XYZ file of N, CA, C and O in Angstrom:
688
model
N -23.637 91.044 87.439
C -23.506 91.317 88.822
C -23.830 90.055 89.457
O -23.491 90.205 90.758
N -25.136 89.475 89.184
C -25.669 88.602 90.000
C -24.688 87.897 90.464
O -24.619 86.968 91.273
N -23.744 87.133 89.545
C -22.769 85.888 89.428
C -22.104 86.077 90.880
O -21.875 85.446 91.867
N -21.513 87.634 91.111
C -20.756 87.327 92.534
C -21.720 87.559 94.199
O -21.186 87.441 94.998
N -22.605 87.650 93.683
C -23.682 87.571 94.761
C -23.545 85.985 95.130
O -23.384 85.379 96.599
N -23.773 85.045 94.246
C -23.540 83.697 94.592
C -21.943 83.280 94.376
O -22.211 81.526 94.994
N -21.011 84.104 94.387
C -19.914 83.408 94.235
C -19.363 82.986 95.668
O -18.383 82.120 95.220
N -19.869 83.439 96.477
C -19.057 82.308 98.106
C -19.979 81.375 98.343
O -19.544 80.836 99.453
N -21.067 80.857 97.555
C -21.200 79.468 97.713
C -21.378 78.394 96.488
O -21.495 77.589 96.392
N -20.109 78.983 95.519
C -19.291 78.419 94.650
C -19.163 76.707 94.917
O -18.383 76.900 96.220
N -19.415 75.564 94.256
C -18.332 74.683 94.607
C -16.948 74.653 94.981
O -16.190 74.111 95.854
N -16.109 75.876 94.477
C -14.487 76.108 94.054
C -14.400 76.390 95.903
O -13.578 76.510 96.330
N -15.245 77.472 95.659
C -15.698 78.502 96.862
C -15.506 77.167 98.318
O -14.645 77.400 99.057
N -16.262 77.039 98.161
C -17.113 75.813 99.549
C -15.629 74.669 99.394
O -15.224 74.418 100.603
N -14.933 73.971 98.454
C -13.660 73.512 98.537
C -12.549 74.146 99.177
O -12.082 73.499 99.897
N -12.320 75.345 98.850
C -11.155 76.055 99.376
C -11.333 76.320 100.858
O -10.495 76.189 101.314
N -12.559 76.216 101.337
C -12.878 76.908 102.506
C -12.225 75.476 103.270
O -12.001 75.318 104.468
N -13.130 74.205 102.860
C -12.629 72.777 103.329
C -11.352 72.916 103.330
O -10.973 72.042 104.406
N -10.935 72.729 102.580
C -8.970 72.485 101.907
C -8.115 73.243 103.351
O -7.537 72.744 103.770
N -8.931 74.921 103.625
C -8.229 75.510 104.663
C -8.059 75.118 105.594
O -7.704 75.343 106.503
N -9.457 74.464 106.228
C -10.211 74.125 107.451
C -9.171 72.983 107.869
O -8.348 72.589 108.639
N -9.276 71.990 106.754
C -8.086 70.940 107.216
C -6.958 71.385 107.299
O -5.858 70.423 108.267
N -6.041 72.021 106.748
C -4.793 71.756 106.663
C -4.675 72.809 107.980
O -3.779 72.743 108.701
N -5.585 73.836 108.394
C -5.310 74.466 109.897
C -5.796 73.127 110.825
O -4.905 73.252 111.628
N -6.155 72.513 110.784
C -6.513 71.523 111.964
C -5.205 70.712 111.708
O -4.799 70.359 112.645
N -4.751 70.087 110.514
C -3.335 69.363 110.179
C -2.600 69.965 111.531
O -1.103 69.575 111.658
N -2.483 71.369 111.085
C -1.358 72.630 111.621
C -1.450 72.190 113.076
O -0.229 71.956 114.157
N -2.564 72.264 113.665
C -2.640 71.940 114.829
C -2.290 70.858 115.582
O -1.773 70.485 116.672
N -2.510 69.651 114.940
C -2.333 68.206 115.307
C -1.037 68.217 115.224
O -0.256 67.737 116.124
N -0.063 68.978 114.358
C 1.475 68.506 114.162
C 2.016 69.280 115.283
O 2.992 68.979 115.735
N 1.792 70.469 115.570
C 1.943 70.912 116.869
C 2.013 70.354 118.235
O 2.921 70.381 118.703
N 0.472 69.841 118.209
C 0.035 69.033 119.434
C 1.474 67.577 119.660
O 1.685 67.553 120.437
N 1.777 67.054 118.436
C 2.152 65.702 118.323
C 4.041 66.385 118.524
O 4.590 65.278 119.179
N 4.036 67.336 118.198
C 5.727 67.812 118.666
C 5.974 67.903 119.931
O 6.844 67.430 120.506
N 5.246 68.517 120.750
C 5.154 68.558 122.233
C 5.288 67.006 122.837
O 5.499 66.856 124.013
N 4.161 66.150 121.869
C 4.581 64.834 122.989
C 5.167 63.396 121.560
O 4.602 63.359 120.549
N 6.626 63.983 121.870
C 7.367 63.535 121.103
C 6.994 61.575 120.871
O 6.920 60.793 119.542
N 6.148 61.202 121.974
C 5.968 59.412 122.114
C 4.757 59.214 121.185
O 4.062 57.946 120.988
N 4.105 60.106 121.287
C 2.501 59.634 119.888
C 2.948 60.403 118.998
O 3.578 60.973 118.035
N 2.096 59.433 118.063
C 2.498 60.044 116.237
C 1.056 59.565 115.710
O -0.078 58.725 116.244
N 0.798 60.234 114.804
C -0.515 60.327 114.100
C -0.983 59.304 113.025
O 0.190 58.843 112.432
N -1.898 58.028 113.370
C -2.240 57.184 112.096
C -2.704 57.962 111.260
O -3.045 57.428 110.105
N -4.092 58.017 111.403
C -5.093 58.837 110.545
C -5.490 59.894 110.792
O -6.122 60.049 112.063
N -6.118 60.608 110.027
C -6.583 62.120 110.091
C -7.587 62.149 108.893
O -7.539 62.076 108.017
N -9.203 62.467 109.393
C -9.930 63.176 108.243
C -10.857 64.002 108.956
O -11.131 64.150 109.789
N -10.873 65.128 107.664
C -12.349 66.137 107.935
C -12.860 65.697 106.871
O -12.757 65.866 105.853
N -14.730 65.756 107.511
C -14.966 65.051 106.357
C -15.954 66.635 105.977
O -15.552 68.046 106.271
N -16.814 66.511 104.872
C -17.187 68.332 104.320
C -18.194 69.055 105.479
O -18.445 69.996 105.434
N -18.638 68.237 106.279
C -19.380 68.393 107.565
C -18.373 69.403 108.935
O -19.031 69.276 109.845
N -16.952 69.257 108.423
C -16.210 69.579 109.391
C -16.402 68.837 111.050
O -16.017 69.107 111.435
N -16.783 67.140 110.445
C -16.312 66.246 111.246
C -14.965 65.946 111.459
O -14.300 65.260 110.214
N -14.275 66.407 112.438
C -12.774 65.903 112.574
C -12.338 64.427 113.094
O -13.250 64.214 114.397
N -11.911 63.932 112.450
C -11.698 62.152 113.065
C -10.056 62.157 112.707
O -9.717 61.895 111.884
N -9.575 61.771 114.231
C -8.170 61.149 114.281
C -7.793 60.278 114.783
O -8.521 60.187 116.110
N -6.647 59.494 114.792
C -6.367 58.038 115.807
C -5.013 58.574 115.390
O -4.136 58.607 114.953
N -4.717 58.164 116.797
C -3.262 58.160 117.317
C -2.555 56.655 117.938
O -3.293 56.188 118.262
N -1.605 56.701 118.131
C -0.569 55.838 118.728
C 0.364 56.292 119.098
O 0.851 57.502 119.349
N 0.998 55.299 120.319
C 1.966 55.982 120.967
C 3.084 54.926 121.390
O 2.720 53.501 121.074
N 4.488 54.994 121.266
C 5.414 54.158 121.384
C 5.138 53.240 122.751
O 5.503 52.626 122.610
N 5.041 53.949 123.428
C 4.353 53.621 124.733
C 2.862 53.676 125.414
O 2.457 52.931 126.006
N 2.100 53.060 124.268
C 0.600 52.858 124.117
C 0.261 54.608 123.763
O 0.563 55.514 123.882
N -1.730 54.351 124.342
C -2.495 56.033 124.385
C -2.890 55.646 125.808
O -3.812 54.870 125.578
N -2.746 56.737 126.492
C -3.424 57.161 127.666
C -5.049 57.717 127.232
O -4.224 58.653 126.422
N -5.549 57.781 128.350
C -7.042 58.238 128.467
C -6.483 60.091 128.450
O -6.725 60.941 127.631
N -5.500 60.179 128.980
C -4.767 61.554 129.113
C -4.224 62.322 127.870
O -4.236 63.370 127.664
N -3.497 61.386 127.350
C -3.086 61.342 125.908
C -4.190 61.874 124.981
O -4.251 63.230 124.221
N -5.420 61.404 125.140
C -6.444 62.009 124.046
C -7.122 62.875 124.306
O -7.275 63.593 123.537
N -7.395 63.324 125.863
C -7.895 64.696 126.568
C -6.796 65.771 125.878
O -7.451 66.529 125.421
N -5.465 65.297 126.114
C -4.799 66.325 125.379
C -4.788 67.011 124.161
O -4.943 68.148 123.854
N -4.829 65.807 123.269
C -4.871 66.350 122.009
C -6.076 66.605 121.645
O -6.020 67.789 120.869
N -7.215 66.486 122.116
C -8.455 66.881 121.623
C -8.507 68.217 122.608
O -8.914 69.525 121.657
N -7.959 68.704 123.243
C -7.971 70.479 123.545
C -7.178 71.032 122.964
O -7.221 72.230 122.979
N -6.020 70.324 122.591
C -4.779 71.568 121.990
C -5.847 71.707 120.700
O -5.590 72.672 119.730
N -6.582 70.537 119.976
C -7.120 71.191 118.619
C -8.497 72.132 118.887
O -8.675 72.775 118.481
N -9.343 71.863 119.924
C -10.694 72.129 120.327
C -10.525 73.609 120.618
O -11.124 74.827 120.069
N -9.340 73.622 121.985
C -9.197 75.113 122.149
C -8.501 76.349 120.806
O -8.486 77.236 121.361
N -8.056 75.707 120.267
C -7.713 77.105 118.997
C -8.456 76.765 117.638
O -7.814 77.186 116.835
N -9.993 76.299 117.865
C -10.967 76.306 116.807
C -11.670 77.248 117.339
O -12.373 76.925 118.606
N -12.312 77.679 116.667
C -13.474 78.632 116.934
C -14.692 77.936 116.353
O -15.531 77.435 115.622
N -15.622 77.002 117.707
C -16.649 76.191 117.338
C -17.690 77.428 116.441
O -18.650 76.589 115.848
N -17.802 78.516 117.021
C -18.899 79.284 116.641
C -18.842 79.601 114.894
O -19.265 79.464 114.269
N -17.171 80.154 114.569
C -17.189 80.213 112.998
C -16.970 78.479 112.434
O -17.465 78.596 111.400
N -16.323 77.685 113.069
C -16.068 76.564 112.121
C -17.368 75.755 112.129
O -17.374 74.929 111.809
N -17.678 75.387 113.175
C -18.773 74.550 113.462
C -18.591 72.990 113.284
O -18.491 72.566 112.044
N -17.566 72.804 114.290
C -16.825 71.484 114.099
C -17.349 70.297 114.898
O -17.764 70.618 116.772
N -17.190 69.160 114.640
C -17.018 67.925 115.938
C -15.910 67.536 115.949
O -14.708 67.453 114.796
N -15.438 66.505 117.168
C -14.060 66.168 116.976
C -14.147 64.914 117.712
O -14.870 64.566 119.027
N -13.752 64.191 117.152
C -13.032 62.724 117.500
C -12.042 62.208 117.523
O -11.183 62.175 117.047
N -11.303 61.931 118.956
C -10.023 61.855 118.737
C -9.691 59.956 119.433
O -10.610 60.159 120.759
N -8.949 59.114 118.714
C -9.230 58.130 119.396
C -7.757 57.250 119.081
O -7.308 57.556 118.450
N -7.557 56.106 119.723
C -6.604 55.371 119.857
C -6.753 54.222 118.769
O -7.313 53.850 118.686
N -5.328 53.843 118.470
C -5.498 52.756 117.597
C -5.997 51.585 118.043
O -5.774 51.110 119.111
N -6.455 51.076 117.194
C -7.390 49.513 117.268
C -6.330 48.825 117.106
O -5.812 48.494 116.466
N -5.852 47.818 117.726
C -5.134 46.581 117.732
C -5.217 45.619 116.933
O -4.602 44.912 116.415
N -6.522 45.485 116.986
C -7.109 44.483 115.882
C -7.228 44.818 114.083
O -6.978 43.907 113.674
N -6.707 46.345 114.241
C -6.577 46.930 112.838
C -4.980 46.492 112.307
O -4.111 46.313 112.620
N -5.089 46.437 110.875
C -3.756 46.461 110.165
C -2.464 47.775 110.524
O -3.346 48.710 110.777
N -1.630 47.480 110.413
C -0.662 48.654 111.152
C -0.579 49.220 109.587
O -0.847 48.829 108.593
N -0.145 50.865 109.880
C 0.081 51.997 108.734
C 1.327 52.395 108.473
O 1.656 52.511 107.335
N 2.213 52.260 109.836
C 3.590 53.107 109.690
C 4.626 51.970 110.212
O 4.525 51.176 111.216
N 5.773 52.260 109.611
C 6.707 51.623 110.324
C 7.257 51.467 111.507
O 7.267 50.771 112.553
N 6.388 52.839 112.037
C 6.781 52.870 113.883
C 5.852 52.156 114.546
O 6.097 51.255 115.561
N 4.751 51.221 113.783
C 4.200 50.661 114.283
C 4.242 49.373 114.431
O 4.352 48.397 115.462
N 5.505 49.045 113.758
C 6.318 47.685 113.451
C 7.565 47.737 114.816
O 7.085 47.184 115.691
N 7.833 48.790 115.113
C 9.377 49.009 116.171
C 8.090 48.934 117.316
O 8.906 48.333 118.576
N 7.080 49.516 117.806
C 6.750 49.361 119.031
C 6.184 48.000 119.135
O 5.890 47.735 120.470
N 6.008 47.239 118.201
C 5.707 45.872 118.813
C 6.310 44.660 118.397
O 6.009 43.419 118.122
N 7.676 45.089 118.639
C 8.759 44.469 118.319
C 8.500 42.971 119.362
O 7.868 43.066 120.678
N 8.977 41.920 119.283
C 8.655 40.999 120.122
C 7.559 40.409 120.581
O 6.973 39.351 121.129
N 6.285 40.529 119.596
C 4.980 40.409 119.422
C 4.726 39.769 118.487
O 5.396 39.602 117.486
N 3.888 38.456 118.373
C 3.498 37.779 116.861
C 2.467 38.220 116.342
O 1.375 39.500 116.497
N 3.139 38.244 115.097
C 2.356 39.127 114.289
C 1.985 38.106 112.934
O 2.141 36.810 112.824
N 0.533 39.005 112.380
C 0.516 37.627 111.280
C 0.303 38.948 110.092
O -0.034 39.504 109.759
N 1.464 38.211 109.138
C 1.595 39.555 107.684
C 1.287 38.724 106.394
O 1.648 37.353 106.449
N 0.587 39.190 105.902
C 0.147 39.188 104.547
C 0.703 39.770 103.534
O 1.092 40.741 103.609
N 1.338 38.568 102.812
C 2.121 38.982 101.198
C 1.627 38.683 100.197
O 0.972 37.932 99.745
N 1.964 38.686 98.942
C 1.457 38.121 97.435
C 1.740 36.818 97.853
O 0.703 36.200 97.148
N 2.686 36.258 98.886
C 3.106 34.406 98.631
C 1.782 34.065 99.669
O 2.124 32.640 99.551
N 1.376 35.031 100.440
C 0.482 34.566 101.208
C 0.436 35.135 102.585
O 0.824 36.140 102.793
N 0.199 34.122 103.546
C 0.366 34.210 105.311
C 1.698 34.132 106.208
O 1.625 32.851 105.848
N 2.271 35.020 106.983
C 3.116 34.278 107.791
C 2.803 34.733 109.206
O 2.307 35.704 109.226
N 2.834 33.831 109.621
C 2.581 34.046 110.982
C 3.952 33.855 112.466
O 4.666 33.070 112.256
N 4.391 34.955 112.892
C 5.729 34.632 113.581
C 6.227 35.927 114.614
O 5.239 36.847 114.498
N 7.085 36.060 115.494
C 7.327 36.573 116.556
C 8.198 38.119 115.541
O 8.912 37.288 114.748
N 8.065 39.231 115.894
C 8.884 40.196 114.825
C 9.895 40.209 116.016
O 9.900 40.895 117.220
N 10.744 40.036 115.492
C 12.216 40.080 116.168
C 13.432 41.375 115.458
O 14.207 41.906 116.557
N 13.162 41.988 114.354
C 13.826 42.925 113.903
C 13.003 43.585 113.049
O 11.689 43.136 112.154
N 13.256 44.937 112.711
C 12.318 45.978 112.197
C 13.792 46.888 111.899
O 14.300 47.462 112.347
N 14.027 47.361 110.130
C 15.111 48.240 110.005
C 14.410 48.939 109.163
O 13.374 49.083 109.116
N 15.226 49.859 108.363
C 15.058 50.673 107.049
C 13.655 50.110 106.115
O 13.004 50.528 105.790
N 14.254 48.947 105.537
C 13.585 48.172 104.732
C 12.658 46.996 104.635
O 12.134 46.408 103.646
N 12.562 46.150 105.994
C 11.870 45.361 105.898
C 12.231 44.703 107.710
O 12.491 45.670 108.628
N 11.113 43.458 107.762
C 10.709 43.078 109.282
C 11.363 41.795 109.159
O 11.685 41.097 108.196
N 11.855 41.485 109.874
C 12.241 39.689 110.203
C 11.292 39.535 111.608
O 11.191 39.727 112.457
N 10.722 37.896 110.959
C 9.854 36.967 111.611
C 10.430 35.829 112.060
O 11.201 35.249 111.079
N 10.409 34.912 113.053
C 10.631 33.751 113.497
C 9.786 33.228 114.206
O 8.559 33.492 114.877
N 9.482 31.965 113.611
C 8.590 30.955 113.735
C 8.881 29.708 114.209
O 9.997 29.391 113.379
N 8.163 28.536 114.147
C 8.623 27.410 114.446
C 7.756 26.796 113.265
O 6.474 26.908 113.161
N 8.240 25.434 112.815
C 7.570 25.105 111.696
C 8.093 23.189 111.837
O 8.957 23.068 112.372
N 7.020 22.249 111.648
C 7.382 20.758 111.804
C 7.773 20.346 110.414
O 7.101 20.662 109.662
N 9.005 19.878 110.684
C 9.720 19.343 109.195
C 10.174 18.007 109.338
O 10.612 17.459 110.767
N 9.545 17.304 108.394
C 9.877 15.746 108.099
C 11.816 15.491 108.983
O 12.819 16.241 108.210
N 12.037 14.228 109.509
C 13.458 14.163 110.274
C 14.173 13.929 108.965
O 14.279 13.663 107.648
N 16.018 14.269 108.931
C 16.559 13.587 107.696
C 16.692 12.523 107.367
O 17.068 12.112 106.677
N 16.648 11.896 108.574
C 16.740 10.302 109.114
C 15.753 10.194 109.615
O 15.647 10.360 110.745
N 15.504 9.027 109.148
C 14.242 7.747 110.077
C 12.597 8.670 109.593
O 12.721 9.495 108.820
N 12.037 8.185 110.747
C 10.633 8.445 110.274
C 10.324 9.417 111.468
O 10.892 9.959 112.051
N 9.123 10.262 111.008
C 8.482 11.553 112.197
C 8.813 12.914 111.948
O 9.455 13.091 110.834
N 8.694 13.946 112.468
C 9.115 15.181 112.237
C 9.768 15.924 113.601
O 9.862 15.231 114.364
N 10.199 16.835 113.264
C 11.059 17.817 114.541
C 10.466 18.978 113.926
O 10.299 19.681 113.251
N 10.376 19.666 115.053
C 10.310 21.244 115.110
C 11.548 21.890 114.867
O 12.662 22.225 115.850
N 11.426 22.943 113.978
C 12.877 23.619 113.166
C 12.764 25.111 113.509
O 11.008 25.497 113.227
N 13.093 25.940 114.092
C 12.842 27.553 113.966
C 13.721 28.675 113.171
O 14.904 27.698 112.453
N 12.908 28.994 112.464
C 13.126 29.454 111.029
C 12.787 30.971 110.949
O 12.069 31.712 112.437
N 13.542 31.793 110.419
C 13.616 33.302 110.446
C 13.001 33.760 108.964
O 13.787 32.820 108.033
N 12.122 34.604 108.867
C 12.175 35.074 107.494
C 12.202 36.568 107.408
O 11.329 37.440 108.202
N 12.814 36.621 106.232
C 12.589 38.535 105.495
C 11.956 38.789 104.990
O 11.801 38.093 104.335
N 10.975 40.167 105.701
C 10.042 40.486 104.714
C 9.945 41.631 104.072
O 10.171 42.684 105.362
N 10.555 42.172 103.003
C 10.556 43.808 102.763
C 9.048 44.419 103.179
O 7.856 44.017 102.968
N 9.032 45.618 103.632
C 8.339 46.501 103.456
C 7.354 46.638 102.075
O 6.011 46.752 102.464
N 7.611 46.514 101.366
C 7.024 46.691 99.825
C 5.886 45.472 99.749
O 5.410 45.438 98.791
N 6.573 44.343 99.978
C 6.114 42.995 100.098
C 4.336 42.716 100.958
O 3.817 42.216 100.661
N 4.637 43.591 102.118
C 3.472 43.686 103.011
C 2.375 44.406 102.200
O 2.244 45.486 102.662
N 1.085 43.655 102.578
C 0.122 43.990 102.415
C -0.808 44.002 103.499
O -1.663 45.505 103.792
N -0.562 43.638 104.695
C -0.905 43.510 105.769
C -0.438 43.132 106.814
O -0.030 42.242 106.932
N -0.486 43.912 107.858
C 0.074 43.026 109.300
C -0.544 43.725 110.073
O -1.069 44.835 110.452
N -0.678 42.585 111.208
C -1.729 42.666 112.290
C -1.106 41.901 113.568
O -0.134 40.581 113.523
N -1.139 42.431 115.209
C -0.675 41.611 115.956
C -1.331 40.581 116.232
O -2.961 40.503 115.980
N -1.084 38.981 116.635
C -2.159 38.214 116.830
C -2.281 38.267 118.438
O -1.435 38.376 119.186
N -3.754 38.554 118.421
C -4.077 38.401 120.213
C -3.949 37.110 120.762
O -4.780 36.312 120.036
N -3.683 37.187 122.091
C -3.662 35.553 122.323
C -4.626 35.949 123.818
O -4.558 36.470 124.708
N -5.367 35.343 124.029
C -6.335 35.185 125.138
C -6.247 33.508 125.857
O -6.083 33.115 125.881
């Protein structure tokens, strides 16, 4: 009989409560993003202390109104007294690596730095399709005849499965 008294604080019971809370938060995020088709979820985490952190991006960027909207959609549908949570909604940091194909599409015609097993490529993103991206870049090559070098424009197809990391090259 003593065991049942402590059953509601067992690690498995607490794990179940945490997982149910995470699922509830994820459903609220999905519902809110369904109303804003141009926004998408990049990262989502709920700590054991109910600290909710999510990162969003948008096809046309993320405004402060978008962040406020998502925050309110989550916060107003949770009981702070019952769940005792904190919430942090942020936009994607352009200095970070891409997570989704949708981010590549958003950044068409921008210069990217892409890491693969073969090394690092830098070029303008000109195409994104189901299985690859295409970068366009310039290189200096020796002339076919005579001395000196000539600038040549090249394109390289990079399959998504070969991409280890991709970031926008920021220019100042």
